[in-house]
Short mmCIF file of C-alpha atoms in Angstrom, two decimals:
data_model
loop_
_atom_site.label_atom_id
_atom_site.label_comp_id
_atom_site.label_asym_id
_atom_site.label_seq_id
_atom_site.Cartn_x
_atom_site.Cartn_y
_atom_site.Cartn_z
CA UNK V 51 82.67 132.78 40.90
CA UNK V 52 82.86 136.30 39.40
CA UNK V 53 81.17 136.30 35.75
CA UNK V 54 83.27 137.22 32.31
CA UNK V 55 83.67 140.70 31.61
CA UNK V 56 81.86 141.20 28.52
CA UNK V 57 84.29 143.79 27.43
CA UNK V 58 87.08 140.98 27.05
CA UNK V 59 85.00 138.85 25.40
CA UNK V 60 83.99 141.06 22.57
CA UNK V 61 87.86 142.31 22.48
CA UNK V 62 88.62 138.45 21.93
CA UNK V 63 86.00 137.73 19.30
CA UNK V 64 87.12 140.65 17.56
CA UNK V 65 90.80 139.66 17.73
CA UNK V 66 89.74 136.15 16.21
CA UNK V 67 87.87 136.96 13.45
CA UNK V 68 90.09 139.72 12.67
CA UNK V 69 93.07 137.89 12.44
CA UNK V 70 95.43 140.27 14.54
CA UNK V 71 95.63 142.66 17.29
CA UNK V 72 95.80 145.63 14.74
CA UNK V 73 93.01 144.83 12.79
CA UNK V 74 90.40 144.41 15.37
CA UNK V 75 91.54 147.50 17.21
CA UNK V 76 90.10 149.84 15.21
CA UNK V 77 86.64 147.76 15.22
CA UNK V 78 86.65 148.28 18.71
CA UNK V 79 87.55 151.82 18.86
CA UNK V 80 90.48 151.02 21.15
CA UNK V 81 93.83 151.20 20.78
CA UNK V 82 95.83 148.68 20.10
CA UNK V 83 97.83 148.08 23.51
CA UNK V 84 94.21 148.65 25.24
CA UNK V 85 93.02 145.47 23.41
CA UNK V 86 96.57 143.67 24.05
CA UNK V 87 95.53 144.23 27.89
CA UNK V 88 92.03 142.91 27.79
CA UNK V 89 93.34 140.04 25.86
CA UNK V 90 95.96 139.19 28.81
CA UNK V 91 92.96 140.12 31.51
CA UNK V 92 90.99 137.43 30.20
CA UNK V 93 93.62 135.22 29.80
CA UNK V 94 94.55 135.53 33.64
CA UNK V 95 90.70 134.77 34.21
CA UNK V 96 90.63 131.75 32.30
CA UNK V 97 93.90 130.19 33.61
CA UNK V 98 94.51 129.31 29.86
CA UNK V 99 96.40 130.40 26.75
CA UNK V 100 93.92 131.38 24.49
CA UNK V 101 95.83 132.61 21.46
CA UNK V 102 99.12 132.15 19.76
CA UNK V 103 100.77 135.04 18.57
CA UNK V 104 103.34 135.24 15.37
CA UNK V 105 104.56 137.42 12.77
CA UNK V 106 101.57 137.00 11.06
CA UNK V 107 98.88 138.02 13.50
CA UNK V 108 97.19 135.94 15.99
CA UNK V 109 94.98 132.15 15.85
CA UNK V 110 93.19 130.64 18.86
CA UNK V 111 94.33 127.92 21.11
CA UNK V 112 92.59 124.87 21.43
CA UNK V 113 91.15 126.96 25.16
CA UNK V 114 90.62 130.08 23.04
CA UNK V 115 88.45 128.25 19.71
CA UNK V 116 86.41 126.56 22.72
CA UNK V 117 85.24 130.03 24.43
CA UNK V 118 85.23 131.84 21.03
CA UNK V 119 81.90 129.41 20.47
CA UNK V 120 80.37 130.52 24.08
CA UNK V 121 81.59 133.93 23.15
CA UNK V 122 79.71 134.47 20.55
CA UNK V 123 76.48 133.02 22.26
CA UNK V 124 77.07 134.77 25.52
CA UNK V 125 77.22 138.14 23.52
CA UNK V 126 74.36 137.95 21.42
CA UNK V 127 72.08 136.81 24.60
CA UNK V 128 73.52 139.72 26.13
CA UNK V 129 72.00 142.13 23.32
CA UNK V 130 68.72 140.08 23.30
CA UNK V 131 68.24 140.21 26.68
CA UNK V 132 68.89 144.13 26.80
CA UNK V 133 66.33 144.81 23.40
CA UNK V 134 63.53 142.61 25.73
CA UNK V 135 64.33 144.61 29.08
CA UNK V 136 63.80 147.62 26.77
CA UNK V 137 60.74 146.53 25.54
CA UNK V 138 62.04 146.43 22.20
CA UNK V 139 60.76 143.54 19.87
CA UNK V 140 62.42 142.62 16.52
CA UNK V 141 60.13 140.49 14.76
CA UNK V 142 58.40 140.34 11.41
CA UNK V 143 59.85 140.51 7.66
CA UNK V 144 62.75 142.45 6.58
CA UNK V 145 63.33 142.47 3.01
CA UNK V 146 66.73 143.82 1.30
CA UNK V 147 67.55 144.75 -2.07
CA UNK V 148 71.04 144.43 -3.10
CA UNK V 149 73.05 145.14 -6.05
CA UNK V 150 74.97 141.73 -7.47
CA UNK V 151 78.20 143.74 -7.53
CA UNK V 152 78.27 144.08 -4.03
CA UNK V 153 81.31 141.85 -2.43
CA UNK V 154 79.09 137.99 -3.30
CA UNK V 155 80.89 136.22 -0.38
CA UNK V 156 80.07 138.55 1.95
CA UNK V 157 75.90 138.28 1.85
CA UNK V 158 75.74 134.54 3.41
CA UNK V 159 77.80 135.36 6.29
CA UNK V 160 76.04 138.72 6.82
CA UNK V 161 73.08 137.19 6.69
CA UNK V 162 74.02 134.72 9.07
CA UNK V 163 74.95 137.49 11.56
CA UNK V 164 71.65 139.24 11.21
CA UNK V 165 69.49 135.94 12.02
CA UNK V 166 71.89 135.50 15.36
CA UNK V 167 71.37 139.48 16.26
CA UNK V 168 67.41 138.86 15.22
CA UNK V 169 65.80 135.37 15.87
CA UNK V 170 62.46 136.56 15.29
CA UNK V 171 63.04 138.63 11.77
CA UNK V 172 61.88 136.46 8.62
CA UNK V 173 64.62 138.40 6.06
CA UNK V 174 63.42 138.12 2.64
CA UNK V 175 66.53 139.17 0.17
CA UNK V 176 66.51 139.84 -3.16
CA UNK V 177 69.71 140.39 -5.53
CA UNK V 178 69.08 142.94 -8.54
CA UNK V 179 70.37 145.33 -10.72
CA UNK V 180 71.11 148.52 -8.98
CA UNK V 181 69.26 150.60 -11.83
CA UNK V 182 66.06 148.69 -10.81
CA UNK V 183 67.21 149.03 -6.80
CA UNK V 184 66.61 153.13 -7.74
CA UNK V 185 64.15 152.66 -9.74
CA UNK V 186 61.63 151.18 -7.07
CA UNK V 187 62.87 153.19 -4.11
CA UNK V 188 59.26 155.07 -4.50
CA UNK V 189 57.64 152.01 -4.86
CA UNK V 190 57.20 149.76 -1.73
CA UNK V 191 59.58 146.14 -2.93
CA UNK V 192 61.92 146.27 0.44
CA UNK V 193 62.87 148.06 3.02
CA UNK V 194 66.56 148.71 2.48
CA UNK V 195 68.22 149.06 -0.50
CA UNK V 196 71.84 149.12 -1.32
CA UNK V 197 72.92 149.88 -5.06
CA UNK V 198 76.22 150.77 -6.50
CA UNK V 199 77.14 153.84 -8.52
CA UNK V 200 79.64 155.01 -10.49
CA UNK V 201 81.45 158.11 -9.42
CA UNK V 202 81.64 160.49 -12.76
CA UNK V 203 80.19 163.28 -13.58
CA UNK V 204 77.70 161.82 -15.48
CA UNK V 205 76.51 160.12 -12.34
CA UNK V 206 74.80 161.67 -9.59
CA UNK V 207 75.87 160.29 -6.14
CA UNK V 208 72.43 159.88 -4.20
CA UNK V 209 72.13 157.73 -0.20
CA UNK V 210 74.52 157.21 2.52
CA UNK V 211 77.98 155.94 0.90
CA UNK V 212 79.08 152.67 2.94
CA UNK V 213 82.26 151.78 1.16
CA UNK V 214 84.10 152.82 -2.08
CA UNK V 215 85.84 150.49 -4.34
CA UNK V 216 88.36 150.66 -7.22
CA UNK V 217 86.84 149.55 -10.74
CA UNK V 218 89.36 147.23 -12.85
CA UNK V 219 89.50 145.76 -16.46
CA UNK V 220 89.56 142.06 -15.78
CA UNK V 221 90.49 139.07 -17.64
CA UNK V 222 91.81 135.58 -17.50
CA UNK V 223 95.59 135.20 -17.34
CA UNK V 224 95.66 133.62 -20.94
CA UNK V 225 93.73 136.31 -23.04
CA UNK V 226 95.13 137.87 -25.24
CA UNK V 227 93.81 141.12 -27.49
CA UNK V 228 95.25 142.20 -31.11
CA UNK V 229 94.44 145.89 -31.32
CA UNK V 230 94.23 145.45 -35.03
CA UNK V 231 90.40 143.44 -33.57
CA UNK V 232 87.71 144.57 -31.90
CA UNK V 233 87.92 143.97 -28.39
CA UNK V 234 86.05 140.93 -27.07
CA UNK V 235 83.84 142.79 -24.22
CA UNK V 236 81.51 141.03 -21.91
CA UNK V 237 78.85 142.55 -19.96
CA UNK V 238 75.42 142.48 -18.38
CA UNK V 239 72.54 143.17 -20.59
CA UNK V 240 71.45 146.43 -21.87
CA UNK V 241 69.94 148.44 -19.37
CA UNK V 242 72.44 147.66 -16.60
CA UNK V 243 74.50 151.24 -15.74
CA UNK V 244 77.99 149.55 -16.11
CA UNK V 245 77.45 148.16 -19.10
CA UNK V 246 76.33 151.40 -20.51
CA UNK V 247 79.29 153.17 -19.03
CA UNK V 248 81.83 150.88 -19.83
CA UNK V 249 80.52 151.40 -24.06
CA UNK V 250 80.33 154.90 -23.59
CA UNK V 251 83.86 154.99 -22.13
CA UNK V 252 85.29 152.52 -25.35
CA UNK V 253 83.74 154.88 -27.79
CA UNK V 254 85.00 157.87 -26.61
CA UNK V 255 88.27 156.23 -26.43
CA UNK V 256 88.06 155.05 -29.86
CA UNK V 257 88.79 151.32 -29.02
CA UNK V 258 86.85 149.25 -31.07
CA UNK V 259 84.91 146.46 -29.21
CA UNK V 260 82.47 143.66 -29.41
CA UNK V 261 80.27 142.24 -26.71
CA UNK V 262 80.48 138.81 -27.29
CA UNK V 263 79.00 137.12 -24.21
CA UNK V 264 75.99 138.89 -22.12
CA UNK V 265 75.92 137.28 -18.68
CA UNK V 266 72.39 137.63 -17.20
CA UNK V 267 74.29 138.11 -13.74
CA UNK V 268 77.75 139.06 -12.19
CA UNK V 269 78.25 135.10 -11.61
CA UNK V 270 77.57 134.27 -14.96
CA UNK V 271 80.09 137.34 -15.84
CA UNK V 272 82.58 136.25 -13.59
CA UNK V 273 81.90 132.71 -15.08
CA UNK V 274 83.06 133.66 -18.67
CA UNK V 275 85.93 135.71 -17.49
CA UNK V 276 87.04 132.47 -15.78
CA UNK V 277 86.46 130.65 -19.06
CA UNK V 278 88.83 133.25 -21.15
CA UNK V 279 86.20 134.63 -22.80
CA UNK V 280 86.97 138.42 -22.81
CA UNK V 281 87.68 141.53 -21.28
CA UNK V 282 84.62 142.82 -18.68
CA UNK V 283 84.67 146.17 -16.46
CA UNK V 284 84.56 144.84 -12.74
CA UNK V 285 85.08 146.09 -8.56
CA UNK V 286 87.62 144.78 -6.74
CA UNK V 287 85.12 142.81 -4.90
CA UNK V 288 83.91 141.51 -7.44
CA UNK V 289 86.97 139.73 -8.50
CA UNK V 290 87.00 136.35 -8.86
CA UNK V 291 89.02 134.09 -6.87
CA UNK V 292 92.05 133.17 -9.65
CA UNK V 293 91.70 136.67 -11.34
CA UNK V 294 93.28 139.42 -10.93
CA UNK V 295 93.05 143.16 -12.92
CA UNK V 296 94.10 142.84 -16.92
CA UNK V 297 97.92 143.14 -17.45
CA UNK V 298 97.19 144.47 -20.57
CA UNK V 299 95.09 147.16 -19.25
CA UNK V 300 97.07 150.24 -19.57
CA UNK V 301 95.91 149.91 -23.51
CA UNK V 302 92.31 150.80 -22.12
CA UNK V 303 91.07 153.53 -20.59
CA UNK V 304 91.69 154.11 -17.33
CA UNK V 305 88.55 153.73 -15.01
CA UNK V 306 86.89 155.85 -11.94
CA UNK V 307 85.89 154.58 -8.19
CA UNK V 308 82.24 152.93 -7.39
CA UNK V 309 80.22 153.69 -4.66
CA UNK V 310 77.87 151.61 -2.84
CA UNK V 311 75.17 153.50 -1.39
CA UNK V 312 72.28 152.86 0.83
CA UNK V 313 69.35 154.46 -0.29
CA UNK V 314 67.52 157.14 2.10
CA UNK V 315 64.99 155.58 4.11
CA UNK V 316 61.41 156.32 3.16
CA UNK V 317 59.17 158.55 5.75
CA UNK V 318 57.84 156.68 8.59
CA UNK V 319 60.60 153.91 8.44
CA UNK V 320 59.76 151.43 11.08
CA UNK V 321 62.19 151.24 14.27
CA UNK V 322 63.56 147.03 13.13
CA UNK V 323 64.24 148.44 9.89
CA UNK V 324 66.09 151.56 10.99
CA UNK V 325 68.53 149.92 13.76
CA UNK V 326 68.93 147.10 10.96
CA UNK V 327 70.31 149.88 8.80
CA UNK V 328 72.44 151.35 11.02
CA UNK V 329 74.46 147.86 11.62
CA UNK V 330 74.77 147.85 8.15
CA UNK V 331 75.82 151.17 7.49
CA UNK V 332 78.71 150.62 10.94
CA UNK V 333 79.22 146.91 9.06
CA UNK V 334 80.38 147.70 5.82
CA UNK V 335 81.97 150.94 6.64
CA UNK V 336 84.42 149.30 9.24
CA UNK V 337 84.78 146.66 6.11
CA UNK V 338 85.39 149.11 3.73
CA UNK V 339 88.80 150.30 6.28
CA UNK V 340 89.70 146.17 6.96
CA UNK V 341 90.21 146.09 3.24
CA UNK V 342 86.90 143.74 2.92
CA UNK V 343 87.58 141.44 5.88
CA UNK V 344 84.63 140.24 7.49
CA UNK V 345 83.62 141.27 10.87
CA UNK V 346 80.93 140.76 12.61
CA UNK V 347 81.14 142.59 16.38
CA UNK V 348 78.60 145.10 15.28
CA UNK V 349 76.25 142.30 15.28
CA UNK V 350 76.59 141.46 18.73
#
């Protein structure tokens, strides 16, 4: 019995989790009638239909959810067993710093690729403000960081940019703001960079505004937006599910483009921690042109 192309397989995992045809083509650095024939390929190998295609994009078969499991598996043996040919081991701690503006529902899932691509690696993560990410670099806390900064003048754009995102005024649907008041601002504590940029920006604006909740966290900041509480200076990722940018926000204002960045490496970076940042860096850049959908072929 001839064995599955590999090829096909990651062209059909792709597909999947991409939701369409023309959404996992340029993950796969094909084109999008190239993947439409590996797709059929495989199909004629299996015997079965293994996805249904609409208007909408594409979902797997009952045939096609069953090999997308062994899919999965069969790829990620298949990069195992070429790292131990190689003589390559990936074992020990890895330890990440990341900024808590960076996309929140994205981390568990990420992580959960990185533990399939690297059995052996212990990954010790730690979410933090991305003054305090730059702050350590010199210092020895992790091995990667990723921080986010704001693209101004005022702000110096330093590491490898791995996606850019919009900044929006954000608040519940309800709120509303009398310009005759201050306006009711929440924030991070002092010492976090968008809090200090988004009160610089007010001022020189001359719209009067009071912080009137500090959240000690981006969830506790999305947590009081939810609750109606104010006005706070967000990324799109960042969002909350059942928000969306201020209506009212042409009255502010208007706001630049973040960038997340991952820091240089430090001389002498070890080989795990290098190829670790590479995924990463291929990750979230093919992320950054899904419009934040989650891949996760590069892990495989």
């Amino acid at each position: 019995m001839r064995p599955f192309n590999l090829d096909h397989l990651r062209s059909f995992v792709t597909v999947v989790e991409a939701g369409s045809i023309s959404a996992a083509a340029p993950r796969l650095n094909l084109s999008s009638s190239a993947v439409s024939e590996q797709l059929s390929k495989l199909e004629d190998f299996t015997g079965q239909s293994l996805l249904l295609r609409g208007k909408k994009g594409v979902t797997p078969t009952p045939s096609g959810e069953r090999l997308a499991v062994f899919a999965r598996e069969m790829l990620v043996l298949s990069a195992r067993a070429l790292d131990e040919v190689r003589g390559v081991s990936f074992s020990g701690e890895l330890r990440l710093a990341i900024t808590d503006y960076f996309r929140p529902n994205e981390i568990p899932p990420m992580l959960v690729k990185l533990r399939e691509r690297y059995p052996d690696l212990r990954l010790n993560v730690r979410v933090q403000k991305s003054v305090d990410i730059r702050a350590q670099r010199d210092e020895d806390p992790f091995d990667i960081g990723l921080s986010m900064q704001i693209l101004s003048p005022a702000h110096a754009h330093e590491g490898t940019q791995v996606c850019r995102e919009p900044l929006h005024w954000v608040a519940a649907e309800g709120f509303n703001w009398d310009p005759a008041r201050p306006l009711s601002l929440l924030a991070l504590p002092a010492g976090c960079a968008m809090q200090g940029f988004t009160r610089q920006l007010l001022e020189e604006n001359g719209v009067s505004f009071a912080i009137t909740h500090s959240a000690s966290g981006v969830a506790g900041l999305q947590s009081a937006l939810l609750a109606g509480l104010g006005v706070a200076c967000l990324n799109a990722s960042s969002i909350p599910s059942g928000l969306k940018p201020w209506r009212d926000a042409t009255r502010l204002p208007a706001l630049p483009d973040v960038s997340f960045v991952l820091l240089p490496p430090r001389d002498g970076e070890k080989p795990l921690v290098s190829d670790v940042r590479q995924r990463l860096l291929q990750h979230w850049t093919m992320q950054q042109a899904d419009d934040f959908a989650i891949g996760s072929q590069i892990f495989t």
